[in-house]
CSV table of C-alpha atoms and ligand atoms in Angstrom, one decimal:
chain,number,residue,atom,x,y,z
A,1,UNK,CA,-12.1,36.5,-49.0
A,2,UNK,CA,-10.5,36.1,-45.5
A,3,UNK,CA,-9.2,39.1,-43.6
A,4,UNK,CA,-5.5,37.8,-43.8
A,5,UNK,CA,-6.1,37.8,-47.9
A,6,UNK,CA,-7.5,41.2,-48.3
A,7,UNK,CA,-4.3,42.3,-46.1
A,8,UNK,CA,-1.6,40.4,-47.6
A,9,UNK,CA,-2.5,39.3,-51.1
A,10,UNK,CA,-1.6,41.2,-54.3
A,11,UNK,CA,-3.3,40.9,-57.0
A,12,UNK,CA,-1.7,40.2,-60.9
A,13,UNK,CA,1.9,40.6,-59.0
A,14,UNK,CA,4.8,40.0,-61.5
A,15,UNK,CA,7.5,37.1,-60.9
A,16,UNK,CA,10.7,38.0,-60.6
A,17,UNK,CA,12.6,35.2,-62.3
A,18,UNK,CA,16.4,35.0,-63.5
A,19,UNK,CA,15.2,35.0,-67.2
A,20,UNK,CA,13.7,38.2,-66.5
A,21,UNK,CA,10.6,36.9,-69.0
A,22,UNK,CA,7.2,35.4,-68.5
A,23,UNK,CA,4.0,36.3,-66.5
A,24,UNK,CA,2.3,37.7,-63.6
A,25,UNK,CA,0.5,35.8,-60.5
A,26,UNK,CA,-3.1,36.1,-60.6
A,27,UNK,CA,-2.4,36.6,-56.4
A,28,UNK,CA,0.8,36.4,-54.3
A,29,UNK,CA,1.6,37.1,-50.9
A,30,UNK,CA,4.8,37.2,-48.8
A,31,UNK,CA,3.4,35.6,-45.5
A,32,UNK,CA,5.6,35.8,-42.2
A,33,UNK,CA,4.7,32.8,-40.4
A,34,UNK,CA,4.1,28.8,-40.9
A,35,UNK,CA,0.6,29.7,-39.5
A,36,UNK,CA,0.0,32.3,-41.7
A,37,UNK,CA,1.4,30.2,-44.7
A,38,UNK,CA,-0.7,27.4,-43.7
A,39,UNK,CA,-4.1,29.7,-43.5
A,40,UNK,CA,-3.1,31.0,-47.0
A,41,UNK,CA,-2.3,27.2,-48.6
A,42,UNK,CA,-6.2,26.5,-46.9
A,43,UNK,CA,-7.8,29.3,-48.4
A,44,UNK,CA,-6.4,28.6,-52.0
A,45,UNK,CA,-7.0,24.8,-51.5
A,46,UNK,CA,-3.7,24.0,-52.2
A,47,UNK,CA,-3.3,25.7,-55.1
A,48,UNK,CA,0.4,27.5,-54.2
A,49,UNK,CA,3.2,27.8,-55.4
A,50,UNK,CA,6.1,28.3,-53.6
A,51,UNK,CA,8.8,31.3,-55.1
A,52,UNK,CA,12.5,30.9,-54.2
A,53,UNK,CA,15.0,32.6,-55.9
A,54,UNK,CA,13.7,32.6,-59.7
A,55,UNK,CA,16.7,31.4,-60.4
A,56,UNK,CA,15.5,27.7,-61.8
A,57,UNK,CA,12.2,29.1,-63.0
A,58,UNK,CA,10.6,29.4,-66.5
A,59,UNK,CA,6.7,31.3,-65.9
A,60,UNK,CA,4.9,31.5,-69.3
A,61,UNK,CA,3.9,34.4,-70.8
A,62,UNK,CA,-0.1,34.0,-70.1
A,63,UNK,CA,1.3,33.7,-66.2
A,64,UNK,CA,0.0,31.7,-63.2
A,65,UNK,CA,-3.8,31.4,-61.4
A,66,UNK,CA,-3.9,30.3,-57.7
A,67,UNK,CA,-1.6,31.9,-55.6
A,68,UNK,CA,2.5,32.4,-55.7
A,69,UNK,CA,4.1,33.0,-52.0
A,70,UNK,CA,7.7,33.8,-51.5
A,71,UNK,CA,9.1,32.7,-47.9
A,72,UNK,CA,11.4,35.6,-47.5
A,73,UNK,CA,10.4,36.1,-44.6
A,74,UNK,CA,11.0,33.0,-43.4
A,75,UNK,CA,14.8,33.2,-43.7
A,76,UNK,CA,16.3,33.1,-39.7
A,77,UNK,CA,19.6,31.0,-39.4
A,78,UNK,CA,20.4,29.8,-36.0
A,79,UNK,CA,23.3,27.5,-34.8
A,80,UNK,CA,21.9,24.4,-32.3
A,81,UNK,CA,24.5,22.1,-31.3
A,82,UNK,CA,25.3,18.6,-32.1
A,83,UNK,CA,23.5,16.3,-29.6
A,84,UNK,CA,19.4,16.6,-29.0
A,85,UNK,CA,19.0,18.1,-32.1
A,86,UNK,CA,17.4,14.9,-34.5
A,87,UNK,CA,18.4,12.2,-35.6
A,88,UNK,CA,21.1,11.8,-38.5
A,89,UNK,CA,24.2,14.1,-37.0
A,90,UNK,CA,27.3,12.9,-37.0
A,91,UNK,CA,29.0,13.4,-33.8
A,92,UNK,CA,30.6,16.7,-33.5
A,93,UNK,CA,28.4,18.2,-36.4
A,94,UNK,CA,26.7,20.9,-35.8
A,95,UNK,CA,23.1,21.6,-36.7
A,96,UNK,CA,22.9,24.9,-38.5
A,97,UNK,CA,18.4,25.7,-38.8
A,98,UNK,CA,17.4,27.8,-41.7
A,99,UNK,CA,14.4,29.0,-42.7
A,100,UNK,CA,13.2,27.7,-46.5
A,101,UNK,CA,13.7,31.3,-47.2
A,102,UNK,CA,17.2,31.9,-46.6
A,103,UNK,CA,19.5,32.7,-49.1
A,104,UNK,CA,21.7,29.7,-49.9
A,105,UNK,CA,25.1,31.7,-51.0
A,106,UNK,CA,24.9,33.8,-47.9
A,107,UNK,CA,24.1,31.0,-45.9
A,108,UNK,CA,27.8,29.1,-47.2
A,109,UNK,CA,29.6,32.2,-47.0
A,110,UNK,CA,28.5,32.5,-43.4
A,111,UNK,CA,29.2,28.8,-42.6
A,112,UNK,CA,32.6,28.6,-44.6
A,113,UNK,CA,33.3,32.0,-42.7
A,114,UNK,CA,33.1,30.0,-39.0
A,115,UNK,CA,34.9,27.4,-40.3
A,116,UNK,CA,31.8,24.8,-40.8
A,117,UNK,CA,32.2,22.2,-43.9
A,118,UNK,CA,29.5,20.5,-45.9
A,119,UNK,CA,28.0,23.3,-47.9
A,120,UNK,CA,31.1,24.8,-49.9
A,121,UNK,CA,30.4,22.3,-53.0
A,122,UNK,CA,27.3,24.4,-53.4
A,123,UNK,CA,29.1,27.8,-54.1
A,124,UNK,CA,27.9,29.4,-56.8
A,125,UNK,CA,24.0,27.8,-56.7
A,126,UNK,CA,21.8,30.8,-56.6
A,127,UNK,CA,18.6,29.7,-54.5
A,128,UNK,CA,16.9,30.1,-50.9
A,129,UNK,CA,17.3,26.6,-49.3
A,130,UNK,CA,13.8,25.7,-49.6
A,131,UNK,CA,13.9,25.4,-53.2
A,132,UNK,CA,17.5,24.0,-53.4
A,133,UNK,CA,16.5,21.1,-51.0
A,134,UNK,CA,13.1,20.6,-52.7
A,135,UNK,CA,14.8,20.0,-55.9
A,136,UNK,CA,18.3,18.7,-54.4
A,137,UNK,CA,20.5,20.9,-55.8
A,138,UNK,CA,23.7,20.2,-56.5
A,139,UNK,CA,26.8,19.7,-59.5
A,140,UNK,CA,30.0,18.2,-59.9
A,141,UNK,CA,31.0,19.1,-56.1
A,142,UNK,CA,28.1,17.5,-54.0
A,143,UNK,CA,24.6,17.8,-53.0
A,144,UNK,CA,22.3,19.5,-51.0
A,145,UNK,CA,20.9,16.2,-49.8
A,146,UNK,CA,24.3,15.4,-48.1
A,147,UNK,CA,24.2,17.8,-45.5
A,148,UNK,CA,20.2,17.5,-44.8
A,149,UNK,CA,19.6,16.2,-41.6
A,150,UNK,CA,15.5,16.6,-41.5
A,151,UNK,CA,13.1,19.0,-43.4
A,152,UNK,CA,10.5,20.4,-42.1
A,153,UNK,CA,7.0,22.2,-44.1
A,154,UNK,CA,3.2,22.0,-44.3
A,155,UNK,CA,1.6,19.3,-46.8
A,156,UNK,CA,-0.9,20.6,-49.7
A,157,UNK,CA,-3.6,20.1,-47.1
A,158,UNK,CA,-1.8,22.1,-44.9
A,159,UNK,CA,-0.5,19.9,-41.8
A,160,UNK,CA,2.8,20.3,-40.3
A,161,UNK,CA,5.6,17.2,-41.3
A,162,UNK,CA,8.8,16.6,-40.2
A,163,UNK,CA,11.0,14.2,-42.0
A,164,UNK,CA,14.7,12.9,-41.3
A,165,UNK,CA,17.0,13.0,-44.4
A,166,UNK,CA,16.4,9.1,-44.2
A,167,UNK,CA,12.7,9.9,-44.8
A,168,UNK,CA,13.0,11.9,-47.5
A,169,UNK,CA,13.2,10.3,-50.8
A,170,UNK,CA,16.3,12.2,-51.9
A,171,UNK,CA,17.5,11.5,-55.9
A,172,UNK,CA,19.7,13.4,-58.6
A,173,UNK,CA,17.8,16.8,-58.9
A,174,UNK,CA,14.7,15.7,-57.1
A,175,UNK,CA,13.8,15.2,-53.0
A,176,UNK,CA,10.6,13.7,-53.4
A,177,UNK,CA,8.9,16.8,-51.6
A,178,UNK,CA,7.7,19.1,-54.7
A,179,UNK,CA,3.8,18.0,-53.5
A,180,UNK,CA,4.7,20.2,-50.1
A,181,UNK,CA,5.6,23.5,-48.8
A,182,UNK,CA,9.2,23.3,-47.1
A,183,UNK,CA,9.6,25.9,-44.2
A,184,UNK,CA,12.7,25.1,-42.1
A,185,UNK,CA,15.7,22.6,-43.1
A,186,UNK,CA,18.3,21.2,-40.8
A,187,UNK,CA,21.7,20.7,-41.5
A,188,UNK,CA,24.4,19.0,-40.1
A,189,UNK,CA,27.7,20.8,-40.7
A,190,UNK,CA,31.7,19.5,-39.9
A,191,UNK,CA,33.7,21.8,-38.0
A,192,UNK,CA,36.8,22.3,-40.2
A,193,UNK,CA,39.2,24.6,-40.6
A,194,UNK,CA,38.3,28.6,-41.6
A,195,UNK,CA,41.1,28.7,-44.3
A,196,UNK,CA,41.0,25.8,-46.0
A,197,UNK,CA,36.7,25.7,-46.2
A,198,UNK,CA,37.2,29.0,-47.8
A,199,UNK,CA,39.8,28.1,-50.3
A,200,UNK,CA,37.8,25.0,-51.4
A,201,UNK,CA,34.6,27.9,-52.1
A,202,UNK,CA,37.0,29.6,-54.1
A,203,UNK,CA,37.9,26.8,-56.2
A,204,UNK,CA,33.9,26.3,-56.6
A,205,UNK,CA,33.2,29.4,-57.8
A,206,UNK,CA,36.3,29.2,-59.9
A,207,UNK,CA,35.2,26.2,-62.3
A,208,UNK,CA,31.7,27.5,-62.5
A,209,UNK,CA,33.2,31.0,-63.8
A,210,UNK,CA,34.7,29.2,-66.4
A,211,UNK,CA,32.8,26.8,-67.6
A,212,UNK,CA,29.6,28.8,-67.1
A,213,UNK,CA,28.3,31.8,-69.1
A,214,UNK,CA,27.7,33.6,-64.8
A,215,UNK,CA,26.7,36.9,-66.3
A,216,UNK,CA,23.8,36.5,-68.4
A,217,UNK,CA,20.1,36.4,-68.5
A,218,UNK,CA,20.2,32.3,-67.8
A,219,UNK,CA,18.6,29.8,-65.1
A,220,UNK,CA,21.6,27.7,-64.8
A,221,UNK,CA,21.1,24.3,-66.6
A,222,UNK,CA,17.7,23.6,-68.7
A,223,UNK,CA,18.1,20.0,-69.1
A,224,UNK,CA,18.8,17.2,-66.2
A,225,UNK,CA,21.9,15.0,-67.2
A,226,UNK,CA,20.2,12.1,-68.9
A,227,UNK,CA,20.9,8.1,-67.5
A,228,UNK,CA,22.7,6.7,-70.8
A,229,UNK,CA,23.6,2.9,-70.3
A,230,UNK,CA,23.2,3.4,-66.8
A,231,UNK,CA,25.5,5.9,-66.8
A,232,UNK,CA,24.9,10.1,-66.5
A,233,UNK,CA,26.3,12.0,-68.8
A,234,UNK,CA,26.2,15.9,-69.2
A,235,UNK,CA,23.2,17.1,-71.1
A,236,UNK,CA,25.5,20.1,-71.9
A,237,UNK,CA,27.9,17.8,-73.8
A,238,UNK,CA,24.9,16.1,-76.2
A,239,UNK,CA,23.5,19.3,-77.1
A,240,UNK,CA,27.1,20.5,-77.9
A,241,UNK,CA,27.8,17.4,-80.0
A,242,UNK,CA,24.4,18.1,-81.6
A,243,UNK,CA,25.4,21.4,-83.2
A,244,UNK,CA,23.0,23.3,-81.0
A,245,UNK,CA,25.7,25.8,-80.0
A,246,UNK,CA,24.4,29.3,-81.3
A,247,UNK,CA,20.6,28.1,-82.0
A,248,UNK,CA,18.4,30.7,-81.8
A,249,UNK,CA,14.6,31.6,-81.4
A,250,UNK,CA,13.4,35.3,-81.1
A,251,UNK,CA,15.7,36.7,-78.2
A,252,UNK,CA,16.8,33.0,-76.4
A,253,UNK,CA,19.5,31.3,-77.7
A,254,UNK,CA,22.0,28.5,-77.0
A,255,UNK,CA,24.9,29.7,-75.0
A,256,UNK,CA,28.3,29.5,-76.3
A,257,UNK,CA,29.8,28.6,-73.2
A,258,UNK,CA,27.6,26.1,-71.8
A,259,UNK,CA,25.1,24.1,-74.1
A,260,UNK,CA,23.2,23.4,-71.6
A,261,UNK,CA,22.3,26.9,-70.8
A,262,UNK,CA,19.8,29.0,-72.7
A,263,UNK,CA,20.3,32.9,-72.3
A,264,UNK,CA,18.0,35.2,-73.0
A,265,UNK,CA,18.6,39.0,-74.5
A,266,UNK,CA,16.2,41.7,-73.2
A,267,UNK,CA,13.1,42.3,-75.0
A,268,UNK,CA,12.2,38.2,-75.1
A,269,UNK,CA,10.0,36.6,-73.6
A,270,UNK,CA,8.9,33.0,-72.3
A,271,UNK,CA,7.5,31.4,-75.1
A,272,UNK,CA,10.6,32.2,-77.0
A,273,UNK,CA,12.4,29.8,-74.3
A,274,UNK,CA,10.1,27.3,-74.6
A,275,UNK,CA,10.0,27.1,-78.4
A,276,UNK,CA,13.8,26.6,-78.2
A,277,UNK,CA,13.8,24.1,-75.7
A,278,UNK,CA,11.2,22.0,-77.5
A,279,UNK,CA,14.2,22.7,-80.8
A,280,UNK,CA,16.5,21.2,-78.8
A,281,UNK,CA,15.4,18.4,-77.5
A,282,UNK,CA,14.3,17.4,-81.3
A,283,UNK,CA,17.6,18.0,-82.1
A,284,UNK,CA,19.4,15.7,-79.3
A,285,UNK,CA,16.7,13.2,-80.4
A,286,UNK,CA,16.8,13.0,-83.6
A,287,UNK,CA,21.0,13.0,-83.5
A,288,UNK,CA,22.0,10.8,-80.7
A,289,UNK,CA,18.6,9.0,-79.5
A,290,UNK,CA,18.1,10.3,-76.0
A,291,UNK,CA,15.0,12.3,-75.0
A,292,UNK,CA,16.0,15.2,-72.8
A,293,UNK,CA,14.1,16.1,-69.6
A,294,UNK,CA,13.8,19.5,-68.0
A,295,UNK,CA,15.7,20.5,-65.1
A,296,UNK,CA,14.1,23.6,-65.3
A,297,UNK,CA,10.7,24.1,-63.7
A,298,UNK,CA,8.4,25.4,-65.6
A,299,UNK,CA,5.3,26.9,-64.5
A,300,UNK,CA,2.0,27.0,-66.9
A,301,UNK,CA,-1.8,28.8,-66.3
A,302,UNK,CA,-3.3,25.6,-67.1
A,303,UNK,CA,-1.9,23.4,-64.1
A,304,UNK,CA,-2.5,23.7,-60.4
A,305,UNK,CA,0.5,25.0,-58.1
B,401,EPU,N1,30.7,20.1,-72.1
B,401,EPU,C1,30.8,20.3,-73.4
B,401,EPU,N2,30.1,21.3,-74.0
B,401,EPU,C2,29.3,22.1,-73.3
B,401,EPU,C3,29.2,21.9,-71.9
B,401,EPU,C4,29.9,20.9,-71.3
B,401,EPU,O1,31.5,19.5,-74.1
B,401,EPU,O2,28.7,23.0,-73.9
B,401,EPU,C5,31.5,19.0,-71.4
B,401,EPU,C6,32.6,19.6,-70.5
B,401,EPU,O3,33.7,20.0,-71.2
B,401,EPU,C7,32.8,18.5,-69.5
B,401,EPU,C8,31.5,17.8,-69.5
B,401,EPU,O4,30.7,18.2,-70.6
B,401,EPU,O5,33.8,17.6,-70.0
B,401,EPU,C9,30.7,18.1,-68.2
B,401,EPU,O6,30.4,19.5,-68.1
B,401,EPU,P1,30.2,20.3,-66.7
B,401,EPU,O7,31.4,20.1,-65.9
B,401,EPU,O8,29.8,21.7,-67.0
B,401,EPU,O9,29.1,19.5,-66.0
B,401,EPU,P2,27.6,19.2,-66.4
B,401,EPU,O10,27.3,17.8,-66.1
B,401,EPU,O11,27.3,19.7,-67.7
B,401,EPU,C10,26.6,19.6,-64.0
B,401,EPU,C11,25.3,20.3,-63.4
B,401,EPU,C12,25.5,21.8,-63.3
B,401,EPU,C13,26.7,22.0,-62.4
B,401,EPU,C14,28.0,21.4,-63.1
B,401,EPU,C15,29.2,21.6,-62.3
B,401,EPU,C16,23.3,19.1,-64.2
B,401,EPU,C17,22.2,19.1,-65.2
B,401,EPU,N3,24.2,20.1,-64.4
B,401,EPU,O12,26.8,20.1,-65.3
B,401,EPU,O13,24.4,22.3,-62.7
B,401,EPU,O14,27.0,23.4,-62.3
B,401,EPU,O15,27.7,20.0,-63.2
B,401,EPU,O16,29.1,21.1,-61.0
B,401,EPU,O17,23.3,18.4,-63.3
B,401,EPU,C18,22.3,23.5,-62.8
B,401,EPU,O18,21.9,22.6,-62.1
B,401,EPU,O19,21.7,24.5,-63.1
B,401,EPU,C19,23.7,23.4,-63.2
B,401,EPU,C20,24.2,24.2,-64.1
C-alpha cells in the first residue's frame, strides 16, 4: 500500500445513493487532484468506480471490491470566453469549465441566473456533471450532449484525453465514455436574456413536479425508453399499460405517479429493487413483446469498476 492510500483510502465506506439501500465499498477515497486521481486508478489497476450524485445508482446489498472515488472535490466552475477556448463554440457562446464534480442543479441555477442558455432543459436532473455527461443525461427538454463542447478525464490506464463533442460518441442515455474517468467538461453556453432563461427553468421543474413522484426514495427512471418500430416510446407508458402500477416486492414498489420509477420505503434494501425490476420487465415482455433495458446503473461485487 502506497503512502497516498494509507492517507486517503477508507476502508468498507458506505455509498450514499438516492435509494438509500445497498452496500459498502471495500475502499473509497475522495482524491483532490487529476494527479492524485490518476495515482489512485494505477494503484487499483483500474478497478474504480467513479461516485456522482447516487442519484442513478442501484449498489447490491453484498456491496462493491476495488475502489469507489467521488470527485467532489473536483467541482471548480470558471467562465473562459468564446474565442481560444476549443473547437465546437458557436460564436458568441461562452465556455463555462466545470469540474466532473460539480453539482449540475447549482451549476443551471448559476448559469440561468447570468443570463446564459443551454442548460435550463436539464432542471430538475440531480447529478454532478461528470456522471450526467458520462451517461448523457437528458428528458423531454434536451441533452447534456448539446451543450458539450469537449470532455476531458484519465483512461482506465490512467492517461490524460481530451475529446471535442465531435469525438465523443454521444447517443440517447449513453456518451460512449463509461470505460473512463471524466474530470473537467466544457460547455458552450448562449447569452440570453436573465428573465426569460429563468422562466423556461421554471416551466422544467414544473412538468417534472407533476408528472414525477420528486419526493420519494427513487433514482429517477429505471428503464431507458425502448426503440419500438424505430420509434422511442416511454418505458413509463408500457409498464403502465402492463398493469405494473402498485407492484410490489418487500419495501420497493411501482410508483403511482410514474411507472417508470421504483420507490423504495425505508427498511428495504437492494435486492428487493432488483427482484422487482427483473418482475417488470417479465411483465412488459410477456404483455407487449419488448425487452426492457436498464437505465439505471447498477453496480455488482462480482464485476470490475
Ligand atoms: N406515461 C404514462 N404512464 C406513466 C408514465 C408516463 O402513461 O406511468 C405517459 C405520459 O402520460 C406521457 C408519456 O407516457 O404521455 C411520456 O411520459 P414522460 O413525459 O414522463 O416521459 P418519459 O419518456 O416517460 C423521459 C425521461 C425522463 C424525463 C422525462 C421528461 C427516459 C427513460 N425518461 O420520460 O428521465 O424526466 O422524459 O423529460 O428517457 C430519468 O432519466 O431518470 C428520467 C426520469
Amino acid at each position: 500500500m502506497s503512502a497516498l492510500t494509507r492517507e486517503i483510502v477508507r476502508t468498507k465506506a458506505p455509498i450514499p445513493t438516492w435509494f438509500g439501500v445497498g452496500g459498502r465499498a471495500d475502499h473509497y477515497a475522495e482524491p483532490e487532484t487529476v494527479e492524485a486521481l490518476g495515482a489512485l486508478v494505477e494503484e487499483f489497476r483500474g478497478d474504480v468506480r467513479v461516485l456522482g450524485e447516487g442519484a442513478n445508482l442501484l449498489v447490491e446489498d453484498a456491496g462493491v471490491g476495488g475502489l469507489v472515488v467521488s470527485l467532489k472535490a473536483l467541482r471548480a466552475v470558471r467562465r473562459i470566453t468564446g474565442s481560444g477556448s476549443g473547437s465546437g463554440a458557436d460564436s458568441g457562446a461562452m465556455i463555462v469549465r466545470a469540474g466532473a464534480g460539480a453539482s449540475l442543479p447549482r451549476l443551471i441555477v448559476d448559469t440561468v441566473r447570468e443570463g446564459l442558455g443551454g442548460l435550463e432543459g436539464l432542471g430538475g436532473i440531480p447529478a454532478t456533471v461528470g456522471g450526467a455527461v458520462r451517461m448523457n443525461a437528458g428528458g423531454a427538454f434536451g441533452e447534456i450532449a448539446d451543450a458539450v463542447v469537449a470532455v476531458r478525464g484519465l483512461t482506465r490506464a490512467g492517461r490524460m484525453f481530451e475529446r471535442s463533442r465531435e469525438e465523443t460518441p454521444f447517443a440517447y442515455r449513453g456518451s460512449g465514455l463509461s470505460d473512463s474517468f471524466i474530470t473537467e467538461v466544457d460547455f458552450s453556453l448562449t447569452p440570453g436574456d436573465a428573465v426569460a432563461l429563468r422562466d423556461r427553468l421554471k416551466h422544467v421543474m414544473a412538468a417534472k413536479k407533476t408528472s414525477q413522484p420528486m419526493a420519494e426514495r427513487s433514482a429517477g427512471c429505471v428503464f431507458k425508453n425502448p426503440l419500438v418500430d424505430g420509434a422511442r416510446v416511454s418505458a413509463g407508458r408500457l409498464i403502465d399499460s402492463a398493469g405494473a402500477k402498485g407492484m410490489r416486492v418487500g419495501a420497493a414498489s411501482v410508483s403511482a405517479v410514474h411507472a417508470n420509477f421504483i420507490v423504495v420505503e425505508p427498511g428495504g434494501c437492494a435486492q428487493d429493487v432488483l427482484t422487482l425490476i427483473d418482475e417488470v420487465r417479465a411483465l412488459v415482455r410477456d404483455g407487449h413483446g419488448v425487452t426492457l433495458e436498464p437505465e439505471v446503473v447498477v453496480w455488482r461485487r462480482d464485476e470490475e469498476g
